[in-house]
Tab-separated table of C-alpha atoms in Angstrom:
chain	number	residue	atom	x	y	z
A	1	MET	CA	-0.002	-0.013	0.011
A	2	ALA	CA	3.024	2.282	0.196
A	3	ALA	CA	3.033	2.688	-3.582
A	4	SER	CA	-0.477	4.138	-3.582
A	5	SER	CA	0.298	6.650	-0.821
A	6	LYS	CA	3.382	8.079	-2.609
A	7	VAL	CA	2.239	8.041	-6.224
A	8	THR	CA	-1.320	9.018	-6.999
A	9	VAL	CA	-3.265	6.982	-9.542
A	10	VAL	CA	-5.074	9.004	-12.162
A	11	LEU	CA	-7.979	7.470	-14.000
A	12	LYS	CA	-8.553	10.132	-16.631
A	13	ALA	CA	-8.035	7.878	-19.600
A	14	VAL	CA	-10.018	4.949	-18.185
A	15	LYS	CA	-13.565	4.159	-19.201
A	16	ASN	CA	-14.276	1.324	-16.750
A	17	ILE	CA	-12.571	-1.341	-14.641
A	18	THR	CA	-14.071	-4.840	-14.270
A	19	ALA	CA	-12.712	-7.402	-11.879
A	20	GLN	CA	-13.657	-10.968	-11.167
A	21	PHE	CA	-12.227	-13.223	-8.515
A	22	CYS	CA	-13.028	-16.193	-6.295
A	23	PRO	CA	-12.513	-15.141	-2.695
A	24	PHE	CA	-11.894	-18.711	-1.410
A	25	GLU	CA	-8.654	-19.050	-3.486
A	26	SER	CA	-5.371	-18.134	-1.970
A	27	ASN	CA	-3.997	-16.095	-4.861
A	28	VAL	CA	-6.601	-13.347	-4.674
A	29	GLY	CA	-4.859	-11.005	-2.235
A	30	SER	CA	-3.182	-8.759	-4.749
A	31	THR	CA	-6.315	-8.439	-6.880
A	32	ARG	CA	-8.404	-7.426	-3.908
A	33	MET	CA	-5.822	-4.840	-2.814
A	34	PHE	CA	-5.671	-3.468	-6.337
A	35	LEU	CA	-9.491	-3.159	-6.329
A	36	SER	CA	-9.524	-1.416	-2.965
A	37	VAL	CA	-6.907	1.042	-4.229
A	38	MET	CA	-8.952	1.695	-7.395
A	39	SER	CA	-12.134	2.250	-5.409
A	40	SER	CA	-10.657	4.666	-2.892
A	41	HIS	CA	-11.946	8.224	-2.798
A	42	LYS	CA	-8.878	9.957	-4.168
A	43	VAL	CA	-8.600	7.728	-7.200
A	44	ARG	CA	-12.322	7.833	-7.923
A	45	ALA	CA	-12.359	11.607	-7.639
A	46	THR	CA	-9.903	11.881	-10.542
A	47	ASN	CA	-12.590	10.497	-12.917
A	48	LEU	CA	-16.147	10.311	-11.745
A	49	ASN	CA	-17.393	8.590	-14.960
A	50	CYS	CA	-15.193	5.633	-14.480
A	51	GLU	CA	-17.020	2.621	-13.073
A	52	VAL	CA	-15.387	-0.063	-10.952
A	53	ILE	CA	-17.412	-3.258	-11.301
A	54	SER	CA	-16.401	-6.391	-9.399
A	55	THR	CA	-17.945	-9.863	-9.575
A	56	VAL	CA	-17.490	-12.564	-7.024
A	57	LYS	CA	-17.308	-16.094	-8.450
A	58	HIS	CA	-16.842	-19.546	-7.003
A	59	ASP	CA	-15.450	-21.593	-9.869
A	60	ARG	CA	-11.713	-21.703	-9.025
A	61	SER	CA	-11.057	-19.363	-11.876
A	62	GLU	CA	-8.037	-17.084	-11.760
A	63	PRO	CA	-8.500	-13.478	-10.669
A	64	VAL	CA	-8.584	-11.091	-13.645
A	65	VAL	CA	-8.836	-7.318	-13.807
A	66	GLU	CA	-9.806	-5.776	-17.158
A	67	ILE	CA	-9.323	-2.135	-17.680
A	68	THR	CA	-11.028	-0.510	-20.725
A	69	TYR	CA	-9.647	2.866	-21.851
A	70	LEU	CA	-11.509	5.671	-23.548
A	71	ASP	CA	-9.925	4.886	-26.963
A	72	GLY	CA	-11.059	1.254	-26.812
A	73	ASP	CA	-7.800	-0.430	-25.654
A	74	LYS	CA	-8.005	-3.020	-22.975
A	75	LEU	CA	-5.484	-3.941	-20.351
A	76	MET	CA	-5.908	-7.389	-18.733
A	77	LEU	CA	-4.095	-7.998	-15.431
A	78	LYS	CA	-4.038	-11.618	-14.307
A	79	GLY	CA	-3.494	-11.307	-10.592
A	80	ALA	CA	-2.803	-14.883	-9.779
A	81	LYS	CA	1.010	-14.537	-9.830
A	82	LEU	CA	1.282	-10.733	-9.663
A	83	ASN	CA	2.012	-8.490	-6.762
A	84	CYS	CA	-0.242	-5.458	-5.973
A	85	SER	CA	2.616	-3.036	-6.627
A	86	GLU	CA	3.440	-4.723	-9.924
A	87	MET	CA	-0.166	-4.426	-11.100
A	88	LEU	CA	-0.218	-0.747	-10.061
A	89	SER	CA	3.061	0.034	-11.861
A	90	ALA	CA	1.831	-1.747	-15.068
A	91	PHE	CA	-1.429	0.197	-14.900
A	92	GLN	CA	0.326	3.495	-14.344
A	93	SER	CA	2.783	3.002	-17.123
A	94	MET	CA	-0.110	2.315	-19.535
A	95	CYS	CA	-1.967	5.396	-18.257
A	96	ALA	CA	1.135	7.522	-18.754
A	97	ALA	CA	1.521	6.249	-22.328
A	98	LYS	CA	-2.116	7.098	-23.050
A	99	GLU	CA	-1.694	10.593	-21.606
A	100	LEU	CA	1.367	11.193	-23.800
A	101	GLN	CA	-0.602	10.067	-26.887
A	102	ALA	CA	-3.416	12.374	-25.987
A	103	LYS	CA	-1.046	15.315	-25.462
A	104	LEU	CA	0.609	14.678	-28.830
A	105	ALA	CA	-2.740	14.457	-30.542
A	106	ALA	CA	-3.817	17.735	-28.872
A	107	ALA	CA	-0.514	19.398	-29.834
A	108	LYS	CA	-0.914	18.350	-33.477
A	109	LYS	CA	-4.303	19.999	-33.577
B	1	MET	CA	69.505	20.205	22.866
B	2	ALA	CA	70.126	16.462	22.843
B	3	ALA	CA	73.931	16.873	22.238
B	4	THR	CA	74.440	19.102	25.278
B	5	LEU	CA	72.689	16.544	27.493
B	6	CYS	CA	75.004	13.770	26.338
B	7	ARG	CA	78.197	15.671	27.302
B	8	ILE	CA	77.179	16.197	30.897
B	9	LEU	CA	76.479	12.550	31.516
B	10	LEU	CA	80.034	11.289	30.609
B	11	PRO	CA	82.451	12.824	33.252
B	12	LYS	CA	85.397	10.348	33.384
B	13	GLN	CA	86.911	8.076	30.789
B	14	GLY	CA	86.380	4.338	30.999
B	15	TRP	CA	83.328	4.621	33.146
B	16	LEU	CA	79.954	3.464	31.958
B	17	PRO	CA	77.537	6.198	32.313
B	18	PHE	CA	75.105	5.651	35.202
B	19	THR	CA	72.323	7.426	33.445
B	20	GLN	CA	71.527	6.558	29.916
B	21	CYS	CA	70.392	9.155	27.558
B	22	VAL	CA	67.085	7.990	26.343
B	23	ARG	CA	65.958	11.061	24.497
B	24	HIS	CA	68.535	10.755	21.787
B	25	GLY	CA	68.641	7.972	19.278
B	26	SER	CA	65.024	7.418	18.277
B	27	LYS	CA	62.286	9.773	17.236
B	28	SER	CA	58.737	9.537	18.514
B	29	VAL	CA	57.183	10.917	15.393
B	30	THR	CA	58.177	8.764	12.449
B	31	ARG	CA	56.993	8.298	8.878
B	32	HIS	CA	56.704	4.532	9.363
B	33	LYS	CA	54.771	2.895	12.198
B	34	ARG	CA	57.030	2.610	15.184
B	35	PRO	CA	57.164	-0.896	16.660
B	36	LEU	CA	55.233	-0.779	19.935
B	37	HIS	CA	56.778	-1.947	23.181
B	38	PHE	CA	55.687	-5.549	23.769
B	39	LEU	CA	53.748	-4.679	26.891
B	40	LYS	CA	51.991	-1.849	25.097
B	41	GLN	CA	51.265	-4.160	22.190
B	42	LYS	CA	49.632	-6.711	24.515
B	43	LEU	CA	47.578	-4.016	26.172
B	44	MET	CA	46.389	-2.573	22.845
B	45	SER	CA	45.356	-6.037	21.554
B	46	VAL	CA	43.452	-6.844	24.762
B	47	THR	CA	41.665	-3.498	24.841
B	48	ARG	CA	40.825	-3.401	21.112
B	49	TYR	CA	37.428	-1.940	20.219
B	50	ILE	CA	34.983	-4.567	18.800
B	51	PRO	CA	31.901	-2.801	17.438
B	52	PRO	CA	28.496	-4.407	17.988
B	53	PRO	CA	27.100	-6.378	15.019
B	54	ARG	CA	24.992	-4.116	12.829
B	55	PRO	CA	21.573	-5.471	11.894
B	56	ALA	CA	20.772	-6.177	8.272
B	57	PRO	CA	18.902	-3.440	6.425
B	58	ILE	CA	15.113	-3.713	6.480
B	59	GLY	CA	13.885	-5.877	3.663
B	60	ALA	CA	17.135	-7.694	3.149
B	61	TYR	CA	15.893	-10.959	4.538
B	62	PRO	CA	12.343	-12.388	4.689
B	63	ARG	CA	10.619	-12.123	8.087
B	64	GLN	CA	11.094	-15.134	10.359
B	65	THR	CA	7.763	-16.722	11.260
B	66	ILE	CA	7.219	-16.000	14.955
B	67	ARG	CA	5.783	-19.178	16.394
B	68	ASP	CA	4.430	-19.809	19.821
B	69	GLN	CA	3.940	-16.188	20.667
B	70	GLU	CA	1.454	-15.469	23.362
B	71	ASP	CA	-1.540	-13.303	22.540
B	72	ASP	CA	-1.781	-9.892	24.178
B	73	PRO	CA	-4.789	-9.285	26.356
B	74	PHE	CA	-6.636	-7.220	23.770
B	75	THR	CA	-6.383	-10.103	21.300
B	76	ILE	CA	-7.752	-12.511	23.924
B	77	LEU	CA	-10.654	-10.185	24.553
B	78	ILE	CA	-11.512	-9.974	20.830
B	79	LYS	CA	-11.257	-13.774	20.536
B	80	LYS	CA	-13.734	-14.201	23.395
B	81	LYS	CA	-16.089	-11.847	21.691
B	82	LEU	CA	-15.713	-13.684	18.409
B	83	LYS	CA	-16.439	-16.983	20.074
B	84	SER	CA	-19.658	-15.647	21.564
B	85	VAL	CA	-20.578	-14.187	18.201
B	86	PHE	CA	-20.100	-17.461	16.354
B	87	GLN	CA	-22.101	-19.365	18.988
B	88	GLU	CA	-25.026	-17.016	19.178
B	89	SER	CA	-25.594	-15.879	15.598
B	90	LYS	CA	-26.894	-18.131	12.793
B	91	MET	CA	-25.822	-15.886	9.954
B	92	ILE	CA	-22.366	-14.395	9.531
B	93	ALA	CA	-21.774	-12.692	6.256
B	94	VAL	CA	-18.354	-11.365	5.107
B	95	VAL	CA	-18.445	-8.294	2.926
B	96	GLN	CA	-15.554	-6.437	1.324
B	97	ASN	CA	-15.771	-2.702	1.770
B	98	SER	CA	-14.015	-0.840	-1.054
B	99	GLY	CA	-14.144	2.850	-0.207
B	100	SER	CA	-17.545	3.642	1.163
B	101	THR	CA	-17.985	6.942	2.987
B	102	ALA	CA	-19.047	7.346	6.620
B	103	ASP	CA	-22.525	8.515	5.546
B	104	GLU	CA	-23.085	5.407	3.417
B	105	MET	CA	-21.855	3.210	6.236
B	106	MET	CA	-24.245	4.936	8.674
B	107	LEU	CA	-27.191	4.510	6.256
B	108	LEU	CA	-26.361	0.854	5.761
B	109	LYS	CA	-26.010	0.203	9.472
B	110	TYR	CA	-29.389	1.919	10.039
B	111	LYS	CA	-31.108	-0.191	7.332
B	112	LEU	CA	-29.685	-3.425	8.588
B	113	HIS	CA	-30.370	-2.655	12.233
B	114	LYS	CA	-34.070	-2.415	11.377
B	115	HIS	CA	-33.936	-6.141	10.437
B	116	GLY	CA	-31.812	-7.144	13.442
B	117	ILE	CA	-28.495	-7.431	11.549
B	118	THR	CA	-25.421	-5.880	13.300
B	119	VAL	CA	-22.342	-4.626	11.475
B	120	LYS	CA	-19.061	-5.500	13.116
B	121	PHE	CA	-15.402	-4.831	12.406
B	122	PHE	CA	-12.650	-7.137	13.541
B	123	PRO	CA	-8.910	-7.086	12.814
B	124	ASN	CA	-7.943	-9.501	10.126
B	125	GLN	CA	-5.020	-11.092	11.950
B	126	VAL	CA	-6.969	-11.830	15.079
B	127	MET	CA	-9.819	-13.197	12.979
B	128	ARG	CA	-7.553	-15.506	11.052
B	129	SER	CA	-5.781	-16.829	14.160
B	130	PHE	CA	-9.195	-17.437	15.797
B	131	LEU	CA	-10.594	-19.236	12.706
B	132	LYS	CA	-7.460	-21.413	12.446
B	133	ASP	CA	-8.204	-22.903	15.892
B	134	SER	CA	-11.956	-23.252	15.470
B	135	THR	CA	-14.027	-25.371	13.086
B	136	TYR	CA	-14.574	-22.468	10.685
B	137	SER	CA	-11.065	-22.611	9.256
B	138	ASN	CA	-12.285	-22.558	5.602
B	139	MET	CA	-13.547	-19.007	6.096
B	140	ALA	CA	-9.981	-17.797	6.747
B	141	PRO	CA	-9.061	-16.886	3.085
B	142	LEU	CA	-12.015	-14.480	2.899
B	143	PHE	CA	-10.447	-12.070	5.426
B	144	ILE	CA	-7.996	-10.085	3.266
B	145	GLY	CA	-8.190	-6.292	3.043
B	146	HIS	CA	-11.001	-4.161	4.429
B	147	THR	CA	-13.723	-6.651	5.525
B	148	VAL	CA	-16.960	-6.068	7.384
B	149	LEU	CA	-18.990	-8.723	9.236
B	150	PHE	CA	-22.781	-8.758	9.102
B	151	ILE	CA	-24.066	-10.756	12.050
B	152	SER	CA	-27.654	-11.740	12.876
B	153	LYS	CA	-29.372	-14.276	15.047
B	154	GLU	CA	-31.865	-15.197	12.369
B	155	PRO	CA	-30.801	-15.724	8.705
B	156	LYS	CA	-32.410	-12.726	7.040
B	157	VAL	CA	-30.760	-13.005	3.715
B	158	LYS	CA	-33.239	-11.208	1.476
B	159	GLU	CA	-33.172	-7.983	3.409
B	160	MET	CA	-29.325	-8.116	3.524
B	161	LEU	CA	-29.059	-8.674	-0.199
B	162	SER	CA	-31.447	-5.843	-0.965
B	163	SER	CA	-29.513	-3.412	1.158
B	164	LEU	CA	-26.229	-4.588	-0.358
B	165	ARG	CA	-27.573	-4.134	-3.851
B	166	THR	CA	-28.228	-0.422	-3.171
B	167	SER	CA	-24.740	0.205	-1.807
B	168	ARG	CA	-22.103	0.386	-4.540
B	169	HIS	CA	-18.978	-0.369	-2.564
B	170	MET	CA	-19.942	-3.391	-0.524
B	171	LEU	CA	-19.153	-6.726	-2.165
B	172	LEU	CA	-20.520	-9.905	-0.626
B	173	LEU	CA	-17.776	-12.510	-0.475
B	174	GLY	CA	-19.375	-15.370	1.468
B	175	ALA	CA	-21.509	-16.254	4.443
B	176	CYS	CA	-21.724	-18.882	7.179
B	177	ILE	CA	-25.475	-19.654	7.621
B	178	ASP	CA	-26.470	-22.362	10.059
B	179	ASN	CA	-22.929	-23.606	10.310
B	180	THR	CA	-22.695	-24.054	6.549
B	181	LEU	CA	-20.226	-22.035	4.533
B	182	LEU	CA	-21.867	-20.515	1.416
B	183	SER	CA	-20.413	-18.567	-1.474
B	184	ALA	CA	-22.028	-15.421	-2.847
B	185	GLN	CA	-24.032	-17.344	-5.335
B	186	GLY	CA	-25.021	-19.860	-2.631
B	187	VAL	CA	-26.341	-16.991	-0.556
B	188	VAL	CA	-28.454	-15.760	-3.506
B	189	SER	CA	-29.883	-19.264	-4.076
B	190	TYR	CA	-30.510	-19.568	-0.327
B	191	SER	CA	-32.549	-16.424	-0.438
B	192	LYS	CA	-34.671	-17.803	-3.237
B	193	LEU	CA	-35.522	-20.932	-1.221
B	194	PRO	CA	-39.151	-21.081	0.117
B	195	SER	CA	-39.649	-21.111	3.835
B	196	VAL	CA	-39.630	-24.317	5.849
B	197	ALA	CA	-43.394	-24.422	6.381
B	198	VAL	CA	-44.021	-24.189	2.602
B	199	VAL	CA	-41.576	-26.980	1.846
B	200	GLN	CA	-43.089	-29.183	4.534
B	201	GLY	CA	-46.584	-28.529	3.150
B	202	GLU	CA	-45.434	-29.440	-0.389
B	203	LEU	CA	-43.907	-32.697	0.854
B	204	VAL	CA	-46.974	-33.711	2.806
B	205	SER	CA	-49.271	-32.946	-0.107
B	206	GLY	CA	-47.107	-35.010	-2.495
B	207	LEU	CA	-47.184	-38.015	-0.258
B	208	THR	CA	-50.939	-37.873	0.501
B	209	LEU	CA	-51.869	-37.243	-3.135
B	210	LEU	CA	-52.418	-40.903	-4.114
B	211	THR	CA	-54.267	-41.868	-0.925
B	212	SER	CA	-56.531	-38.874	-1.208
B	213	GLN	CA	-57.366	-39.819	-4.838
B	214	THR	CA	-58.312	-43.369	-3.843
B	215	ALA	CA	-60.369	-42.102	-0.988
B	216	ALA	CA	-62.221	-39.688	-3.310
B	217	MET	CA	-62.839	-42.528	-5.863
B	218	LEU	CA	-64.290	-44.782	-3.183
B	219	GLN	CA	-66.686	-42.082	-2.035
B	220	ARG	CA	-68.207	-41.732	-5.503
B	221	HIS	CA	-71.241	-43.562	-6.830
B	222	PRO	CA	-70.663	-47.449	-6.912
B	223	ALA	CA	-71.691	-47.652	-10.604
B	224	GLN	CA	-68.869	-45.222	-11.515
B	225	LEU	CA	-66.423	-47.263	-9.364
B	226	SER	CA	-67.371	-50.508	-11.122
B	227	ALA	CA	-67.094	-48.882	-14.579
B	228	LEU	CA	-63.635	-47.574	-13.705
B	229	LEU	CA	-62.462	-51.001	-12.393
B	230	GLN	CA	-63.774	-52.744	-15.678
B	231	GLN	CA	-61.827	-50.179	-17.758
B	232	HIS	CA	-58.746	-50.892	-15.673
B	233	VAL	CA	-59.076	-54.660	-16.235
B	234	LYS	CA	-59.496	-54.125	-19.999
B	235	GLN	CA	-56.322	-51.972	-20.138
B	236	GLN	CA	-54.354	-54.583	-18.203
B	237	SER	CA	-55.466	-57.397	-20.513
B	238	SER	CA	-54.701	-55.302	-23.603
B	239	GLU	CA	-51.243	-54.544	-22.256
B	240	GLY	CA	-50.700	-58.261	-21.438
B	241	ALA	CA	-51.674	-59.419	-24.991
B	242	PRO	CA	-49.171	-57.213	-26.912
B	243	LYS	CA	-46.411	-58.195	-24.482
B	244	ALA	CA	-47.170	-61.897	-25.090
B	245	GLN	CA	-47.064	-61.235	-28.846
B	246	GLU	CA	-43.697	-59.456	-28.488
B	247	ALA	CA	-42.424	-62.442	-26.499
B	248	THR	CA	-43.381	-64.886	-29.248
């Protein structure tokens, strides 16, 4: 959780975040932490239109977080073998890339 | 200065000087390290400074699992409370709270209190250590992150589900109803079950259906009954004939 307190997560380029996990499995911790970070007030306040939808299943499936961006791209994070900080860093790098693209597009115009 | 000292100390020829000049012949400040007197060398080696061992930096090694550590009194108190909770209540639901405000929590608590459901918070570590020792050990993986417990003496699942549907941030993970561990979908299907009285009534009616039919038939006019029995005999004989034909 230290990562989230030092670096703020900005959701401006994100359309929605869907997560599915089975809480009785042992590899779900990182996904749940990631979800709680995404649903916190600060992060939600950056983009009020972004929805965080989570489904609870019981079929021994792997935990998956799917992030849909405004330009249609999707980022799938399979949280079974990932750390929470790794997921956050991957998400933030993608968001930074999207922001750069948007800035370049705005500059061209 | 050293040369004048030497002259005074040698008065007659052939005599050994009774005082030796110590100040001349070796310098105290040298460019190389002067060999220490043996006694001084021994003293220095005995009184050498040995610094205390510095601990490894934080995060260098994984944490050693601390086993057989006694619980502090607060933990013992919480465990007593948990034991009483598990004994008294029939329904214990575990819900993940992902960022709900104090207002939302207050409203939810108020809604649930009307139906007799209490909202409790317990520390995850204490919860997991308590569950490990009790019979509810399979509930332990549910307690990760920010979790809330919904406790009630009677399993009022429909009201709980309706209030959870309205709140956006609360996510039902699982529940222990009547000492049976249910998943989220299990809880939903449990809510759709009819009540015990209805099920008992259905069972009784299914069992007594045939006997009630025979009783009704016997109570009718005897001519109708004889006609029914003749029809029954005809059907049996017609079934018997095709079977004998198939056999041959």
